[in-house]
Each structure stands twice: as structure tokens, then as C-alpha cells.
mmCIF file of N, CA, C and O and ligand atoms in Angstrom:
data_model
loop_
_atom_site.group_PDB
_atom_site.id
_atom_site.type_symbol
_atom_site.label_atom_id
_atom_site.label_comp_id
_atom_site.label_asym_id
_atom_site.label_seq_id
_atom_site.Cartn_x
_atom_site.Cartn_y
_atom_site.Cartn_z
ATOM 1 N N UNK A 158 86.591 -62.967 -79.406
ATOM 2 C CA UNK A 158 86.658 -61.797 -78.516
ATOM 3 C C UNK A 158 85.351 -61.015 -78.591
ATOM 4 O O UNK A 158 84.878 -60.713 -79.688
ATOM 5 N N UNK A 159 84.768 -60.699 -77.451
ATOM 6 C CA UNK A 159 83.472 -59.999 -77.482
ATOM 7 C C UNK A 159 83.591 -58.584 -78.039
ATOM 8 O O UNK A 159 84.619 -57.936 -77.886
ATOM 9 N N UNK A 160 82.514 -58.172 -78.654
ATOM 10 C CA UNK A 160 82.462 -56.817 -79.203
ATOM 11 C C UNK A 160 81.518 -55.956 -78.370
ATOM 12 O O UNK A 160 80.470 -56.398 -77.947
ATOM 13 N N UNK A 161 81.907 -54.727 -78.158
ATOM 14 C CA UNK A 161 81.024 -53.768 -77.514
ATOM 15 C C UNK A 161 80.968 -52.534 -78.405
ATOM 16 O O UNK A 161 81.749 -52.407 -79.340
ATOM 17 N N UNK A 162 80.023 -51.665 -78.108
ATOM 18 C CA UNK A 162 79.878 -50.462 -78.923
ATOM 19 C C UNK A 162 80.163 -49.237 -78.075
ATOM 20 O O UNK A 162 79.654 -49.097 -76.966
ATOM 21 N N UNK A 163 80.993 -48.371 -78.613
ATOM 22 C CA UNK A 163 81.321 -47.128 -77.910
ATOM 23 C C UNK A 163 80.094 -46.225 -77.881
ATOM 24 O O UNK A 163 79.528 -45.931 -78.927
ATOM 25 N N UNK A 164 79.675 -45.792 -76.675
ATOM 26 C CA UNK A 164 78.499 -44.912 -76.596
ATOM 27 C C UNK A 164 78.784 -43.512 -77.145
ATOM 28 O O UNK A 164 77.866 -42.749 -77.403
ATOM 29 N N UNK A 165 80.036 -43.191 -77.318
ATOM 30 C CA UNK A 165 80.405 -41.857 -77.798
ATOM 31 C C UNK A 165 80.390 -41.788 -79.322
ATOM 32 O O UNK A 165 79.778 -40.903 -79.903
ATOM 33 N N UNK A 166 81.073 -42.743 -79.985
ATOM 34 C CA UNK A 166 81.198 -42.651 -81.439
ATOM 35 C C UNK A 166 80.612 -43.867 -82.151
ATOM 36 O O UNK A 166 80.676 -43.963 -83.359
ATOM 37 N N UNK A 167 80.065 -44.824 -81.366
ATOM 38 C CA UNK A 167 79.405 -46.020 -81.908
ATOM 39 C C UNK A 167 80.360 -46.925 -82.664
ATOM 40 O O UNK A 167 79.940 -47.730 -83.486
ATOM 41 N N UNK A 168 81.651 -46.811 -82.403
ATOM 42 C CA UNK A 168 82.607 -47.733 -83.002
ATOM 43 C C UNK A 168 82.548 -49.064 -82.256
ATOM 44 O O UNK A 168 82.220 -49.113 -81.069
ATOM 45 N N UNK A 169 82.865 -50.136 -82.977
ATOM 46 C CA UNK A 169 82.921 -51.438 -82.317
ATOM 47 C C UNK A 169 84.256 -51.567 -81.601
ATOM 48 O O UNK A 169 85.310 -51.256 -82.152
ATOM 49 N N UNK A 170 84.193 -52.018 -80.359
ATOM 50 C CA UNK A 170 85.394 -52.127 -79.538
ATOM 51 C C UNK A 170 85.581 -53.586 -79.138
ATOM 52 O O UNK A 170 84.646 -54.242 -78.675
ATOM 53 N N UNK A 171 86.791 -54.098 -79.339
ATOM 54 C CA UNK A 171 87.097 -55.457 -78.903
ATOM 55 C C UNK A 171 87.458 -55.434 -77.420
ATOM 56 O O UNK A 171 88.335 -54.691 -77.003
ATOM 57 N N UNK A 172 86.746 -56.243 -76.654
ATOM 58 C CA UNK A 172 86.946 -56.266 -75.206
ATOM 59 C C UNK A 172 87.477 -57.628 -74.806
ATOM 60 O O UNK A 172 87.040 -58.661 -75.338
ATOM 61 N N UNK A 173 88.429 -57.644 -73.884
ATOM 62 C CA UNK A 173 88.953 -58.922 -73.404
ATOM 63 C C UNK A 173 87.836 -59.774 -72.824
ATOM 64 O O UNK A 173 86.931 -59.267 -72.167
ATOM 65 N N UNK A 174 87.916 -61.084 -73.052
ATOM 66 C CA UNK A 174 86.868 -61.972 -72.545
ATOM 67 C C UNK A 174 86.827 -61.995 -71.027
ATOM 68 O O UNK A 174 85.795 -62.247 -70.429
ATOM 69 N N UNK A 175 87.962 -61.762 -70.392
ATOM 70 C CA UNK A 175 87.998 -61.827 -68.923
ATOM 71 C C UNK A 175 87.901 -60.435 -68.294
ATOM 72 O O UNK A 175 88.340 -60.222 -67.182
ATOM 73 N N UNK A 176 87.308 -59.493 -69.043
ATOM 74 C CA UNK A 176 87.162 -58.142 -68.511
ATOM 75 C C UNK A 176 86.180 -58.172 -67.329
ATOM 76 O O UNK A 176 85.274 -58.992 -67.281
ATOM 77 N N UNK A 177 86.401 -57.310 -66.365
ATOM 78 C CA UNK A 177 85.531 -57.252 -65.195
ATOM 79 C C UNK A 177 84.682 -55.999 -65.225
ATOM 80 O O UNK A 177 85.077 -54.980 -65.792
ATOM 81 N N UNK A 178 83.519 -56.093 -64.592
ATOM 82 C CA UNK A 178 82.657 -54.939 -64.452
ATOM 83 C C UNK A 178 83.403 -53.836 -63.705
ATOM 84 O O UNK A 178 84.076 -54.106 -62.708
ATOM 85 N N UNK A 179 83.292 -52.615 -64.189
ATOM 86 C CA UNK A 179 83.963 -51.501 -63.528
ATOM 87 C C UNK A 179 85.329 -51.201 -64.115
ATOM 88 O O UNK A 179 85.938 -50.202 -63.763
ATOM 89 N N UNK A 180 85.813 -52.080 -65.007
ATOM 90 C CA UNK A 180 87.110 -51.797 -65.624
ATOM 91 C C UNK A 180 86.997 -50.630 -66.597
ATOM 92 O O UNK A 180 85.959 -50.422 -67.214
ATOM 93 N N UNK A 181 88.064 -49.893 -66.720
ATOM 94 C CA UNK A 181 88.098 -48.747 -67.631
ATOM 95 C C UNK A 181 88.891 -49.136 -68.870
ATOM 96 O O UNK A 181 90.014 -49.639 -68.777
ATOM 97 N N UNK A 182 88.282 -48.943 -70.030
ATOM 98 C CA UNK A 182 88.990 -49.199 -71.284
ATOM 99 C C UNK A 182 88.889 -47.948 -72.150
ATOM 100 O O UNK A 182 88.069 -47.068 -71.890
ATOM 101 N N UNK A 183 89.728 -47.897 -73.154
ATOM 102 C CA UNK A 183 89.739 -46.742 -74.043
ATOM 103 C C UNK A 183 89.182 -47.128 -75.405
ATOM 104 O O UNK A 183 89.513 -48.173 -75.947
ATOM 105 N N UNK A 184 88.352 -46.252 -75.946
ATOM 106 C CA UNK A 184 87.887 -46.441 -77.311
ATOM 107 C C UNK A 184 89.040 -46.118 -78.254
ATOM 108 O O UNK A 184 89.686 -45.080 -78.119
ATOM 109 N N UNK A 185 89.285 -47.036 -79.190
ATOM 110 C CA UNK A 185 90.391 -46.800 -80.114
ATOM 111 C C UNK A 185 90.049 -45.717 -81.132
ATOM 112 O O UNK A 185 90.931 -45.112 -81.728
ATOM 113 N N UNK A 186 88.777 -45.481 -81.359
ATOM 114 C CA UNK A 186 88.353 -44.499 -82.357
ATOM 115 C C UNK A 186 88.416 -43.074 -81.822
ATOM 116 O O UNK A 186 89.052 -42.200 -82.406
ATOM 117 N N UNK A 187 87.735 -42.814 -80.707
ATOM 118 C CA UNK A 187 87.657 -41.440 -80.197
ATOM 119 C C UNK A 187 88.460 -41.268 -78.917
ATOM 120 O O UNK A 187 88.491 -40.174 -78.361
ATOM 121 N N UNK A 188 89.098 -42.357 -78.434
ATOM 122 C CA UNK A 188 90.000 -42.310 -77.274
ATOM 123 C C UNK A 188 89.308 -41.860 -75.997
ATOM 124 O O UNK A 188 89.953 -41.388 -75.061
ATOM 125 N N UNK A 189 87.980 -42.014 -75.946
ATOM 126 C CA UNK A 189 87.277 -41.672 -74.727
ATOM 127 C C UNK A 189 87.460 -42.816 -73.730
ATOM 128 O O UNK A 189 87.705 -43.959 -74.107
ATOM 129 N N UNK A 190 87.404 -42.508 -72.437
ATOM 130 C CA UNK A 190 87.500 -43.542 -71.415
ATOM 131 C C UNK A 190 86.123 -44.127 -71.160
ATOM 132 O O UNK A 190 85.154 -43.406 -70.937
ATOM 133 N N UNK A 191 86.055 -45.457 -71.196
ATOM 134 C CA UNK A 191 84.781 -46.137 -71.048
ATOM 135 C C UNK A 191 84.838 -47.118 -69.876
ATOM 136 O O UNK A 191 85.821 -47.810 -69.684
ATOM 137 N N UNK A 192 83.746 -47.153 -69.108
ATOM 138 C CA UNK A 192 83.658 -48.092 -67.996
ATOM 139 C C UNK A 192 82.770 -49.255 -68.400
ATOM 140 O O UNK A 192 81.721 -49.068 -69.019
ATOM 141 N N UNK A 193 83.204 -50.463 -68.067
ATOM 142 C CA UNK A 193 82.402 -51.650 -68.341
ATOM 143 C C UNK A 193 81.296 -51.711 -67.293
ATOM 144 O O UNK A 193 81.568 -51.853 -66.099
ATOM 145 N N UNK A 194 80.049 -51.589 -67.743
ATOM 146 C CA UNK A 194 78.925 -51.567 -66.809
ATOM 147 C C UNK A 194 78.071 -52.823 -66.915
ATOM 148 O O UNK A 194 77.180 -53.036 -66.104
ATOM 149 N N UNK A 195 78.347 -53.665 -67.908
ATOM 150 C CA UNK A 195 77.598 -54.911 -68.047
ATOM 151 C C UNK A 195 78.443 -55.925 -68.781
ATOM 152 O O UNK A 195 79.298 -55.563 -69.589
ATOM 153 N N UNK A 196 78.233 -57.209 -68.498
ATOM 154 C CA UNK A 196 79.099 -58.236 -69.075
ATOM 155 C C UNK A 196 78.369 -59.161 -70.044
ATOM 156 O O UNK A 196 78.996 -59.833 -70.840
ATOM 157 N N UNK A 197 77.073 -59.256 -69.984
ATOM 158 C CA UNK A 197 76.368 -60.218 -70.831
ATOM 159 C C UNK A 197 75.060 -59.649 -71.318
ATOM 160 O O UNK A 197 74.025 -59.875 -70.703
ATOM 161 N N UNK A 198 75.031 -58.906 -72.411
ATOM 162 C CA UNK A 198 76.189 -58.599 -73.250
ATOM 163 C C UNK A 198 77.047 -57.495 -72.651
ATOM 164 O O UNK A 198 76.613 -56.834 -71.706
ATOM 165 N N UNK A 199 78.219 -57.296 -73.208
ATOM 166 C CA UNK A 199 79.099 -56.260 -72.685
ATOM 167 C C UNK A 199 78.530 -54.885 -72.999
ATOM 168 O O UNK A 199 78.183 -54.581 -74.130
ATOM 169 N N UNK A 200 78.414 -54.095 -71.957
ATOM 170 C CA UNK A 200 77.912 -52.735 -72.116
ATOM 171 C C UNK A 200 78.955 -51.760 -71.613
ATOM 172 O O UNK A 200 79.593 -51.986 -70.593
ATOM 173 N N UNK A 201 79.091 -50.672 -72.337
ATOM 174 C CA UNK A 201 80.067 -49.645 -71.956
ATOM 175 C C UNK A 201 79.360 -48.333 -71.686
ATOM 176 O O UNK A 201 78.363 -48.011 -72.320
ATOM 177 N N UNK A 202 79.884 -47.584 -70.730
ATOM 178 C CA UNK A 202 79.349 -46.259 -70.449
ATOM 179 C C UNK A 202 80.528 -45.302 -70.326
ATOM 180 O O UNK A 202 81.647 -45.721 -70.050
ATOM 181 N N UNK A 203 80.288 -44.052 -70.549
ATOM 182 C CA UNK A 203 81.365 -43.076 -70.435
ATOM 183 C C UNK A 203 81.885 -43.053 -68.997
ATOM 184 O O UNK A 203 81.102 -42.954 -68.056
ATOM 185 N N UNK A 204 83.186 -43.174 -68.849
ATOM 186 C CA UNK A 204 83.767 -43.159 -67.514
ATOM 187 C C UNK A 204 83.803 -41.735 -66.998
ATOM 188 O O UNK A 204 83.998 -40.792 -67.761
ATOM 189 N N UNK A 205 83.600 -41.576 -65.689
ATOM 190 C CA UNK A 205 83.687 -40.225 -65.122
ATOM 191 C C UNK A 205 85.076 -39.649 -65.324
ATOM 192 O O UNK A 205 86.076 -40.354 -65.189
ATOM 193 N N UNK A 206 85.124 -38.382 -65.634
ATOM 194 C CA UNK A 206 86.404 -37.720 -65.887
ATOM 195 C C UNK A 206 87.068 -37.385 -64.550
ATOM 196 O O UNK A 206 86.561 -36.601 -63.770
ATOM 197 N N UNK A 207 88.209 -38.021 -64.296
ATOM 198 C CA UNK A 207 88.861 -37.836 -62.997
ATOM 199 C C UNK A 207 89.297 -36.396 -62.786
ATOM 200 O O UNK A 207 89.305 -35.901 -61.675
ATOM 201 N N UNK A 208 89.680 -35.716 -63.856
ATOM 202 C CA UNK A 208 90.114 -34.325 -63.686
ATOM 203 C C UNK A 208 88.957 -33.456 -63.218
ATOM 204 O O UNK A 208 89.119 -32.576 -62.395
ATOM 205 N N UNK A 209 87.762 -33.722 -63.741
ATOM 206 C CA UNK A 209 86.603 -32.969 -63.300
ATOM 207 C C UNK A 209 86.334 -33.216 -61.828
ATOM 208 O O UNK A 209 85.999 -32.319 -61.079
ATOM 209 N N UNK A 210 86.479 -34.464 -61.397
ATOM 210 C CA UNK A 210 86.230 -34.788 -59.991
ATOM 211 C C UNK A 210 87.201 -34.033 -59.095
ATOM 212 O O UNK A 210 86.845 -33.545 -58.039
ATOM 213 N N UNK A 211 88.452 -33.943 -59.519
ATOM 214 C CA UNK A 211 89.435 -33.208 -58.728
ATOM 215 C C UNK A 211 89.029 -31.742 -58.607
ATOM 216 O O UNK A 211 89.145 -31.131 -57.562
ATOM 217 N N UNK A 212 88.541 -31.172 -59.705
ATOM 218 C CA UNK A 212 88.112 -29.785 -59.670
ATOM 219 C C UNK A 212 86.984 -29.594 -58.664
ATOM 220 O O UNK A 212 86.968 -28.653 -57.896
ATOM 221 N N UNK A 213 86.030 -30.518 -58.645
ATOM 222 C CA UNK A 213 84.914 -30.400 -57.736
ATOM 223 C C UNK A 213 85.400 -30.466 -56.294
ATOM 224 O O UNK A 213 84.949 -29.733 -55.447
ATOM 225 N N UNK A 214 86.336 -31.380 -56.017
ATOM 226 C CA UNK A 214 86.840 -31.508 -54.650
ATOM 227 C C UNK A 214 87.536 -30.218 -54.220
ATOM 228 O O UNK A 214 87.422 -29.789 -53.094
ATOM 229 N N UNK A 215 88.273 -29.613 -55.145
ATOM 230 C CA UNK A 215 88.954 -28.368 -54.792
ATOM 231 C C UNK A 215 87.925 -27.290 -54.433
ATOM 232 O O UNK A 215 88.102 -26.537 -53.492
ATOM 233 N N UNK A 216 86.831 -27.245 -55.196
ATOM 234 C CA UNK A 216 85.833 -26.213 -54.936
ATOM 235 C C UNK A 216 85.185 -26.413 -53.563
ATOM 236 O O UNK A 216 84.876 -25.480 -52.873
ATOM 237 N N UNK A 217 84.986 -27.691 -53.190
ATOM 238 C CA UNK A 217 84.335 -27.953 -51.900
ATOM 239 C C UNK A 217 85.213 -27.497 -50.725
ATOM 240 O O UNK A 217 84.713 -27.199 -49.674
ATOM 241 N N UNK A 218 86.506 -27.478 -50.927
ATOM 242 C CA UNK A 218 87.397 -27.118 -49.823
ATOM 243 C C UNK A 218 87.341 -25.621 -49.503
ATOM 244 O O UNK A 218 87.681 -25.221 -48.411
ATOM 245 N N UNK A 219 86.902 -24.832 -50.451
ATOM 246 C CA UNK A 219 86.848 -23.398 -50.172
ATOM 247 C C UNK A 219 85.702 -23.027 -49.235
ATOM 248 O O UNK A 219 84.659 -23.647 -49.257
HETATM 249 ZN ZN1 LIG B 187 84.518 -44.061 -79.385
#
């Protein structure tokens, strides 16, 4: 099983071999949401916070 590193806490994360780019996984250490941004090697980036996006959309409506 491939290993990736959490950009938040640098913990090693086991990623499914058939994971796809753009998939969201959770770090088991800090429970942050991570997006798969690369597959060879597997790279993870912090996933955008959906709650923040909702807040921004609400502000635009005013
Ligand atoms: Zn982490």
C-alpha cells in the first residue's frame, strides 16, 4: 500500500492503491481533510474547507 505524508502534521498516511486524483481522504493523526493531487508519487494537499466556501457564497449574495 502506498504511503503519503500529511502536509499538516507530517504523519505517514496509507493510501489505497486505486486512489484517484482529486479524492478526499482524512489524515488519521490530525483528522484534516486531504486532497490527492498527485499519484506517482502520491501527493496530498489540504482540501478546501467546504464550510468556508459556503460562508463566502452567502456573503456574495448580499
Ligand atoms: Zn495529519
